[in-house]
GROMACS .gro file of C-alpha atoms in nm:
model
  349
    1UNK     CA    1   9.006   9.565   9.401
    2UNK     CA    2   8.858   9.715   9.065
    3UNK     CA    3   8.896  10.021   9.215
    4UNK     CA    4   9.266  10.016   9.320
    5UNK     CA    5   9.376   9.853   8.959
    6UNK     CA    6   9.193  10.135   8.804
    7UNK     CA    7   9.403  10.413   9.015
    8UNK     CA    8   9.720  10.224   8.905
    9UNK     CA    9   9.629  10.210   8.569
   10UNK     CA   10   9.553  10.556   8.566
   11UNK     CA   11   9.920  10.639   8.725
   12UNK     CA   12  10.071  10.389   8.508
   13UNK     CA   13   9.926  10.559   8.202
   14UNK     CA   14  10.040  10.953   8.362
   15UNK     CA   15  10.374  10.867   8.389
   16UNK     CA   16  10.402  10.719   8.057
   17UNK     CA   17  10.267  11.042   7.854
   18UNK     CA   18  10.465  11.244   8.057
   19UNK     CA   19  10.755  11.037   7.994
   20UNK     CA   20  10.755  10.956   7.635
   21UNK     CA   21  10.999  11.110   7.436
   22UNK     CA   22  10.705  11.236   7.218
   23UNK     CA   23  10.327  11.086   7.119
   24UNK     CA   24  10.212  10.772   7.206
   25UNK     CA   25   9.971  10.598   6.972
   26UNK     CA   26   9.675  10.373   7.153
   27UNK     CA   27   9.844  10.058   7.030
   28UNK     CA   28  10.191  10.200   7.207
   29UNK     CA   29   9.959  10.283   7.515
   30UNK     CA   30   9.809   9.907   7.486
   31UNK     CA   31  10.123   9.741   7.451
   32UNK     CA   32  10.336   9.893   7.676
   33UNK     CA   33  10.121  10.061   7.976
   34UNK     CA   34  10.016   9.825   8.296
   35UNK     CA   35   9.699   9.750   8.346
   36UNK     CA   36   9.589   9.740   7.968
   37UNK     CA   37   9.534   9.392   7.817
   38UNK     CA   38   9.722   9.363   7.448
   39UNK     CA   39   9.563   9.173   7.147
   40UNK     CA   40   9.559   8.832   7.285
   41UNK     CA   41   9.785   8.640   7.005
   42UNK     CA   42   9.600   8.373   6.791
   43UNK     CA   43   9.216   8.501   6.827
   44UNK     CA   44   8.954   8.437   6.582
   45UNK     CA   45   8.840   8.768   6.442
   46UNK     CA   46   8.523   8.792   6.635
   47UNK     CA   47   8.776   8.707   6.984
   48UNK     CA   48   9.027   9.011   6.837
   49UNK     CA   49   8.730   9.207   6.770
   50UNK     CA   50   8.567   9.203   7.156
   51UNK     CA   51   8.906   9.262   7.313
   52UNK     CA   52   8.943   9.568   7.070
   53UNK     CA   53   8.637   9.685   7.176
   54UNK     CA   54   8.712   9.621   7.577
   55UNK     CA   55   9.019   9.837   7.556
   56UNK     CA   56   8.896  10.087   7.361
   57UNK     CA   57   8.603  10.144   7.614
   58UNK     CA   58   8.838  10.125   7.917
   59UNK     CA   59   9.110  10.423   7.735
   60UNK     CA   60   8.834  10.635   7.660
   61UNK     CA   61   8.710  10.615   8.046
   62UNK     CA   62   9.076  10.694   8.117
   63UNK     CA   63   9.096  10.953   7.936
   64UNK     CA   64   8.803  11.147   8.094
   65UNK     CA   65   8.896  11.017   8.418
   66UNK     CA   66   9.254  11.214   8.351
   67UNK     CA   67   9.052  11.529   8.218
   68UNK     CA   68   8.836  11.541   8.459
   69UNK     CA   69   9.145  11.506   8.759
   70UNK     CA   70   9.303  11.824   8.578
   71UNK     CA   71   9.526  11.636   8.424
   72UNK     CA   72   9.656  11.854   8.100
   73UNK     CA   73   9.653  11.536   7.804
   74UNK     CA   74   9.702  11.627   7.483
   75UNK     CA   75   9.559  11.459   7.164
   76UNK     CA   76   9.869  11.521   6.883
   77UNK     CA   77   9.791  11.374   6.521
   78UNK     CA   78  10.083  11.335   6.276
   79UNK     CA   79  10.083  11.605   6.045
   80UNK     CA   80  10.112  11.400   5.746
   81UNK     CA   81   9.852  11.131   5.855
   82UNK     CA   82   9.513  11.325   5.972
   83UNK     CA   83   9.383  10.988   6.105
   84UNK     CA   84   9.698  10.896   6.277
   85UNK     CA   85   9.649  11.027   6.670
   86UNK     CA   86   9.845  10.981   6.979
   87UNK     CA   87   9.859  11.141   7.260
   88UNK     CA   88  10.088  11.306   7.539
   89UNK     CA   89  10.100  11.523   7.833
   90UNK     CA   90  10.325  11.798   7.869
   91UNK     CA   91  10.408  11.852   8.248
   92UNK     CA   92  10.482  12.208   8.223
   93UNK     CA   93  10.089  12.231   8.114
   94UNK     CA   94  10.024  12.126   8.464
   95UNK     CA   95  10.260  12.383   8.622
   96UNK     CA   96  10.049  12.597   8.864
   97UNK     CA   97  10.070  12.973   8.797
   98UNK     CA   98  10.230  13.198   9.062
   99UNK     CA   99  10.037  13.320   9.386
  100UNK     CA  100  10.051  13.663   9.554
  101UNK     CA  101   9.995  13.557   9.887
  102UNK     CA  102   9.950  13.809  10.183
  103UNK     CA  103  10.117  13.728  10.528
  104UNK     CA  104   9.799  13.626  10.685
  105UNK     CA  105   9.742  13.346  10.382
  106UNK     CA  106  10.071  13.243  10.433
  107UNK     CA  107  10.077  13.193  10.819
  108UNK     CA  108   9.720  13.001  10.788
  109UNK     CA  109   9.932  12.768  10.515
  110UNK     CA  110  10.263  12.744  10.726
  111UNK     CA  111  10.024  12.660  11.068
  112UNK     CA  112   9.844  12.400  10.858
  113UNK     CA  113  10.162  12.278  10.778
  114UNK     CA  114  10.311  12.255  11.081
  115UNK     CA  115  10.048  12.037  11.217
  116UNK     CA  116  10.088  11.784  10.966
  117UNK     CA  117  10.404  11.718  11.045
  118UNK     CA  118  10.527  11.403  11.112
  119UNK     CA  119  10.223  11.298  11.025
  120UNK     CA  120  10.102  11.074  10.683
  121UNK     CA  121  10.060  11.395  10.518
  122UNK     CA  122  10.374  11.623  10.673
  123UNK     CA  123  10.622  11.594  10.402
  124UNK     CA  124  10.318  11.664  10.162
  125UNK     CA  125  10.244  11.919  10.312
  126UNK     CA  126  10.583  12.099  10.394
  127UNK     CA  127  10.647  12.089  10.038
  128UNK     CA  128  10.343  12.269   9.942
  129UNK     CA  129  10.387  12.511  10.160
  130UNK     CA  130  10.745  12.595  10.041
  131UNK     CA  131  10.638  12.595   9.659
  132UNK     CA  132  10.355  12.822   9.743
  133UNK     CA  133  10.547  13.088   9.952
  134UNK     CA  134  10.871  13.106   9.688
  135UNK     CA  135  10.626  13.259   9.501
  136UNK     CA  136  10.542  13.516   9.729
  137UNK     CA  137  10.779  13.818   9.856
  138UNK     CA  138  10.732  13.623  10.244
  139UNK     CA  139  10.949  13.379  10.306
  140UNK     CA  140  10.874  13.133  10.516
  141UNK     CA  141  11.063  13.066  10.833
  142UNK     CA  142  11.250  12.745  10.949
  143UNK     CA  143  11.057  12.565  11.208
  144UNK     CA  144  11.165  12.549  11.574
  145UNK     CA  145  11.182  12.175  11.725
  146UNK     CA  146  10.850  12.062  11.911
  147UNK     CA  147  10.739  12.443  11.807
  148UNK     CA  148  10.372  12.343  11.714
  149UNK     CA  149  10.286  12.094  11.977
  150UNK     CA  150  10.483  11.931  12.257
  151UNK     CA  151  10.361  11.591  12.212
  152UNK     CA  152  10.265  11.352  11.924
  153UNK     CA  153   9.930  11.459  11.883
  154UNK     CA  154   9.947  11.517  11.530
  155UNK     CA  155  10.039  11.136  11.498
  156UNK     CA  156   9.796  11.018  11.747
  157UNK     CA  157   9.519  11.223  11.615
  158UNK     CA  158   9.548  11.006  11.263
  159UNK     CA  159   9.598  10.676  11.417
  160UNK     CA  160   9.267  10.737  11.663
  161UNK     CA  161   9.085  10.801  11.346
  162UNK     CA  162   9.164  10.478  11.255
  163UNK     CA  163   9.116  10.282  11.536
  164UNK     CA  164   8.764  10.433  11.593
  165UNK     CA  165   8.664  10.325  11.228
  166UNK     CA  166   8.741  10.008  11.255
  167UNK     CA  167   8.647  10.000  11.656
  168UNK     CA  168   9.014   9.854  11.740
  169UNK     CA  169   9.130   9.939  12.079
  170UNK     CA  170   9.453  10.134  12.104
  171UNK     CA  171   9.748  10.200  12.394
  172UNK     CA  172   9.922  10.484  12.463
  173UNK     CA  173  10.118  10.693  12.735
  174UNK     CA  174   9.923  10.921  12.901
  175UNK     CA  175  10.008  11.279  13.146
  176UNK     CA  176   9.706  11.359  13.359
  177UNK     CA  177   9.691  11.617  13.590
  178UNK     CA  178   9.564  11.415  13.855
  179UNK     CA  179   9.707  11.057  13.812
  180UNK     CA  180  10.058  11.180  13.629
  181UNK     CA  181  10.227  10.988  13.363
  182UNK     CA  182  10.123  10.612  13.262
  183UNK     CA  183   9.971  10.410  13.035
  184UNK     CA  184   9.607  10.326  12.909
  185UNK     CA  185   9.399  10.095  12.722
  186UNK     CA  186   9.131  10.258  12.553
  187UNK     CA  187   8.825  10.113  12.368
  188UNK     CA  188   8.798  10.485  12.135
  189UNK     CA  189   8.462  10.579  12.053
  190UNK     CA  190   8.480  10.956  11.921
  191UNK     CA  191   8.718  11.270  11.833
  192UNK     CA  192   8.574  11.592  12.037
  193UNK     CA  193   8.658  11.941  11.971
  194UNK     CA  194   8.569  12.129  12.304
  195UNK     CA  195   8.697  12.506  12.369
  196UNK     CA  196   8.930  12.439  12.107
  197UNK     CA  197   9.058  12.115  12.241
  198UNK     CA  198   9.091  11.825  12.117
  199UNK     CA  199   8.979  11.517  12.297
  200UNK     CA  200   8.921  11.111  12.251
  201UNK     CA  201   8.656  10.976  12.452
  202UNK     CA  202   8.620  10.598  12.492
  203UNK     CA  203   8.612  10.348  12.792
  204UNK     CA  204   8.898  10.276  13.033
  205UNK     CA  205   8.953   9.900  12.952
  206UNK     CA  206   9.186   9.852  13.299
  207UNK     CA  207   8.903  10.057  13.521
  208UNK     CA  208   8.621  10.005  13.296
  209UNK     CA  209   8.521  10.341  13.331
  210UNK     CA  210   8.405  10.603  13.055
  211UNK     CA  211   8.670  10.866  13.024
  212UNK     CA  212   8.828  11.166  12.785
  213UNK     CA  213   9.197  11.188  12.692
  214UNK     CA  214   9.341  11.578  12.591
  215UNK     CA  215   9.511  11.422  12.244
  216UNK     CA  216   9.816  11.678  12.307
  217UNK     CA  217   9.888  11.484  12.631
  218UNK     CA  218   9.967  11.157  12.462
  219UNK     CA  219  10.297  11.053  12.440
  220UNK     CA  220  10.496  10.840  12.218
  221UNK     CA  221  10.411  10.617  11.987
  222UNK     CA  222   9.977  10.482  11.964
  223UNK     CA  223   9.966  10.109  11.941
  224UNK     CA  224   9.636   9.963  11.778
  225UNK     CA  225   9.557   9.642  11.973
  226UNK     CA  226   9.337   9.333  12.013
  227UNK     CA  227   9.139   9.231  11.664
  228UNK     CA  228   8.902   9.491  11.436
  229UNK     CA  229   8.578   9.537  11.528
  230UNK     CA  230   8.658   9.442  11.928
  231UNK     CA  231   8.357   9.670  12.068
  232UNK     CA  232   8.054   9.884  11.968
  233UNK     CA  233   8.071  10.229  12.031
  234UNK     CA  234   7.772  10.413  12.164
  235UNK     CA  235   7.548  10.653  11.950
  236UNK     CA  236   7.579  10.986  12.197
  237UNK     CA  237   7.865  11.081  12.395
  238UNK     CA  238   7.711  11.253  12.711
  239UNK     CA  239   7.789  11.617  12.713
  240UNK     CA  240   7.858  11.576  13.103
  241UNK     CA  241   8.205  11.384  13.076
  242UNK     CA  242   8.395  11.697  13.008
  243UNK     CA  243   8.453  11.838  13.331
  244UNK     CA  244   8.419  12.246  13.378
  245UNK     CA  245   8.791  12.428  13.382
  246UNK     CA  246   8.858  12.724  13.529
  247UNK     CA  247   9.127  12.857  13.304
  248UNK     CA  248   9.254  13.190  13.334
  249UNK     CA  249   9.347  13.508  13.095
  250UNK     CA  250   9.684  13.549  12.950
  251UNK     CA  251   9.825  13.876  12.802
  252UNK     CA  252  10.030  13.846  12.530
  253UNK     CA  253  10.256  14.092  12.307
  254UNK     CA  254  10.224  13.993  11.929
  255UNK     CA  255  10.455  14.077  11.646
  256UNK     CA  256  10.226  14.283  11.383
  257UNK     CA  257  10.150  14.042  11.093
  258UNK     CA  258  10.184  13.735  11.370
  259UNK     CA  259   9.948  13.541  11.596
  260UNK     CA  260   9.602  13.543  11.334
  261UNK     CA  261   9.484  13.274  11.538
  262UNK     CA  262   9.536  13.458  11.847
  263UNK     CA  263   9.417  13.775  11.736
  264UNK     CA  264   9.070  13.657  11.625
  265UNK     CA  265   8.995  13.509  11.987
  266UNK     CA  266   9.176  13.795  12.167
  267UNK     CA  267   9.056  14.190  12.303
  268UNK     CA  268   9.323  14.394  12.216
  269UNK     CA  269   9.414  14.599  12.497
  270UNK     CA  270   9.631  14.918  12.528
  271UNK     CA  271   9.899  14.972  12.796
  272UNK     CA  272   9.664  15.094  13.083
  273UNK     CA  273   9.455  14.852  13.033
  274UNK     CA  274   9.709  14.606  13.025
  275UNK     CA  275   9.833  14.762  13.365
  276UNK     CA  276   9.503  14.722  13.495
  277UNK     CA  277   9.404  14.331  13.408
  278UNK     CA  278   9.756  14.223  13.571
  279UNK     CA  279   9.676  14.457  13.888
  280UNK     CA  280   9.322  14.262  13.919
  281UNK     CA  281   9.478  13.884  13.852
  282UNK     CA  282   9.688  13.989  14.174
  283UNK     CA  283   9.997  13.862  13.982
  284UNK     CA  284  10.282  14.054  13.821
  285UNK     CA  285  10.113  14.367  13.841
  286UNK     CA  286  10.339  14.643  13.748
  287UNK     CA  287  10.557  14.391  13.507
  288UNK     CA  288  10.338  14.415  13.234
  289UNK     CA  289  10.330  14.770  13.237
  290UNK     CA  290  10.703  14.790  13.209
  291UNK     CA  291  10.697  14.518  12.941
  292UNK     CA  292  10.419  14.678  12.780
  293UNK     CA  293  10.630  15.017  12.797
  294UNK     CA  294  10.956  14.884  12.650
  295UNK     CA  295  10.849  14.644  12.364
  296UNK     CA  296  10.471  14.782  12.255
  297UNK     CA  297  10.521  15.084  12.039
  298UNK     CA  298  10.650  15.029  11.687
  299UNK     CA  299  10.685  14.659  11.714
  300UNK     CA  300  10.469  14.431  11.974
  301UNK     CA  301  10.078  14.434  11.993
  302UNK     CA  302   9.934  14.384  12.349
  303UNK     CA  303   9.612  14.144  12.355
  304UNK     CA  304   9.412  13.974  12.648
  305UNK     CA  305   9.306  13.623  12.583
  306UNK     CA  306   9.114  13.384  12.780
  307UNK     CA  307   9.234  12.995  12.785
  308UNK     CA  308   9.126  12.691  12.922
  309UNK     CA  309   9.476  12.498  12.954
  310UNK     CA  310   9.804  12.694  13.024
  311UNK     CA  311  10.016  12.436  12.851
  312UNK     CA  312   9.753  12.454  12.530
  313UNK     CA  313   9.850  12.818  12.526
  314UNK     CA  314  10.206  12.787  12.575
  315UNK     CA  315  10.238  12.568  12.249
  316UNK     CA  316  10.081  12.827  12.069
  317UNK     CA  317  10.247  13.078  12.174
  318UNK     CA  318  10.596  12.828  12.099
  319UNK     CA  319  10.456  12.790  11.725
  320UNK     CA  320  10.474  13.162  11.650
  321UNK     CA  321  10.866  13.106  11.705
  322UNK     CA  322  10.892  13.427  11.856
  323UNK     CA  323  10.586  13.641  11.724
  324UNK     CA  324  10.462  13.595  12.080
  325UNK     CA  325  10.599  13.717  12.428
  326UNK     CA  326  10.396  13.638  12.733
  327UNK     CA  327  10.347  13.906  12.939
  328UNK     CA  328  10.110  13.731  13.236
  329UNK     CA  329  10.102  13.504  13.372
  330UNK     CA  330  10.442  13.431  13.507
  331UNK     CA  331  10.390  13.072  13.492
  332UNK     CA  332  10.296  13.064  13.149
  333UNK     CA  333  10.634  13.285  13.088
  334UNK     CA  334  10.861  13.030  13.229
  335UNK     CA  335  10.697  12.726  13.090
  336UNK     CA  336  10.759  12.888  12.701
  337UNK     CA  337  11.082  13.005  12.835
  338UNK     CA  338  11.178  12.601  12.957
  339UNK     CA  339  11.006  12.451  12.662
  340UNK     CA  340  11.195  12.646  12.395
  341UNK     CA  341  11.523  12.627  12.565
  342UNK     CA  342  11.539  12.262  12.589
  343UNK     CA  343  11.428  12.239  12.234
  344UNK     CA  344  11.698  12.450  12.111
  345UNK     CA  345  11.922  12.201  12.373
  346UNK     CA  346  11.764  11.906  12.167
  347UNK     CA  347  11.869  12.093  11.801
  348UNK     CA  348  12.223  12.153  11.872
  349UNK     CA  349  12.273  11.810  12.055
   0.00000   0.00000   0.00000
């Protein structure tokens, strides 16, 4: 409790300096800032004295506390009183100084961004992003709906986090490939990056069973449940719950200056070769050379790139809000094809 008083104090006595018309002396601060006790009226001298002292010790922590934060206070004395100091801070001291970002600093922002939102953090971090880029020549593009990730696992992910500190269990609609759509109660015990997927692992409470949950298949809203502290989770997670996938390769055509992400898991490939991988899936075959014909030279970037999920790959590709065309396989084509058409659907109503 300490602890939180002293980070409202500190906010309380922020917005004051920067908010004062001009200085503020420490009795102003005393008197008129929360969280500061004033001169307790009717003391004996030696009472007067102590509670002097006790504020005086608590403004100078402040004030280091502020310095050290970055936070720009000034100490003004009265020019015609040396010994008379009070102090102020001047916002525009805090004002950050203008960034020459490159594309690829920018898209690593704008992706951060983007999967932040709707979370605790989104607006936060939307705004950042737009202060940073009007400073740089790039401007940064309006976001598709349900570009980043077709579910809420942005949300989830945050709310898991909790429930696994304080070992709560949580409920939440679920798409598997195997059982479909429906709904689970899950004791969650860790957050598991595997191939670039993120997973929660916990136990089944309804089949008391051990199992892992791919966090961009939840649905809707997570629902913490039952009391804090319900279960103990186990020490290791067993490498062998995550079963083997057998994925597939995916060519893509990239924008120049788009796809980082992609680019720095990806072979780039030329036409031929591009020709060549299609032939060997036994899929489109001679439909990626044509697109790779038409759209490669001058503006799209061919690249081969291995996946473990389709529909992981498909809201990447979604996110780069047209940076990306998919040139195999034809099933990943149609699903960014649906997926972005019935967002634009949602958009206009």
């Amino acid at each position: 409790m300490a602890q939180a008083d002293a980070a409202e104090r500190l906010l309380n006595l922020i917005i004051a300096l920067t908010h004062a018309p001009r200085r503020m002396t420490r009795d102003e601060i005393r008197d008129t800032v929360d969280g500061y006790t004033g001169r307790p009226r009717g003391a004996i001298p030696d009472e007067a004295k102590k509670s002097d002292a006790a504020f005086e010790r608590m403004f100078e922590r402040d004030k280091d506390d502020l310095r050290r934060m970055g936070v720009p206070l000034r100490t003004v004395t009265d020019p015609l009183d040396g010994a008379d100091i009070g102090y102020k801070i001047v916002a525009a001291d805090a004002a950050m100084p203008a960034l020459d970002l490159t594309p690829a600093e920018v898209a690593v922002l704008g992706l951060a961004a983007e999967y932040w939102q709707g979370a605790t953090l989104g607006d936060d971090a939307r705004l950042a992003l737009t202060k940073v880029a009007s400073h740089t020549p790039h401007q940064v593009s309006e976001p598709m709906p349900f570009s980043a990730l077709s579910t809420a696992s942005r949300d989830a992910t945050s709310l898991f986090v909790d429930a696994i500190h304080e070992r709560q269990c949580v409920r939440f609609d679920y798409t598997s490939t195997t059982s479909g759509y429906s709904r689970r109660n899950v004791e969650p015990w860790r957050l598991v990056v595997r191939g670039g997927t993120e997973y929660l692992v916990g136990r089944d409470v309804d089949k008391d069973q051990t199992r892992t949950y791919r966090v961009s298949r939840v649905h809707g809203t997570v629902k913490l449940t039952g009391e804090p502290g319900a279960f103990e989770r186990p020490e290791v997670v067993p490498s062998s719950i995550f079963s083997a996938t057998a994925g597939g390769t995916a060519i893509l055509a990239l924008r120049p200056e788009s796809g980082y992400a992609l680019r720095a898991r990806a072979t780039a490939l030329d036409t031929i070769a591009a020709r060549e991988l299609a032939v060997e899936s036994a899929s489109i075959g001679v439909t990626a050379a044509e697109v790779a014909n038409e759209h490669v030279p001058g503006e799209w970037e061919l690249f081969s790139v291995r996946y473990e999920h389709l529909d992981l790959l498909r809201d990447e590709v979604l996110s780069l809000r047209g940076g990306a065309k998919v040139v195999h396989p034809e099933a990943l084509a149609a699903s960014v094809v649906d997926f972005a058409r019935k967002a634009l659907e949602v958009a206009r109503g």
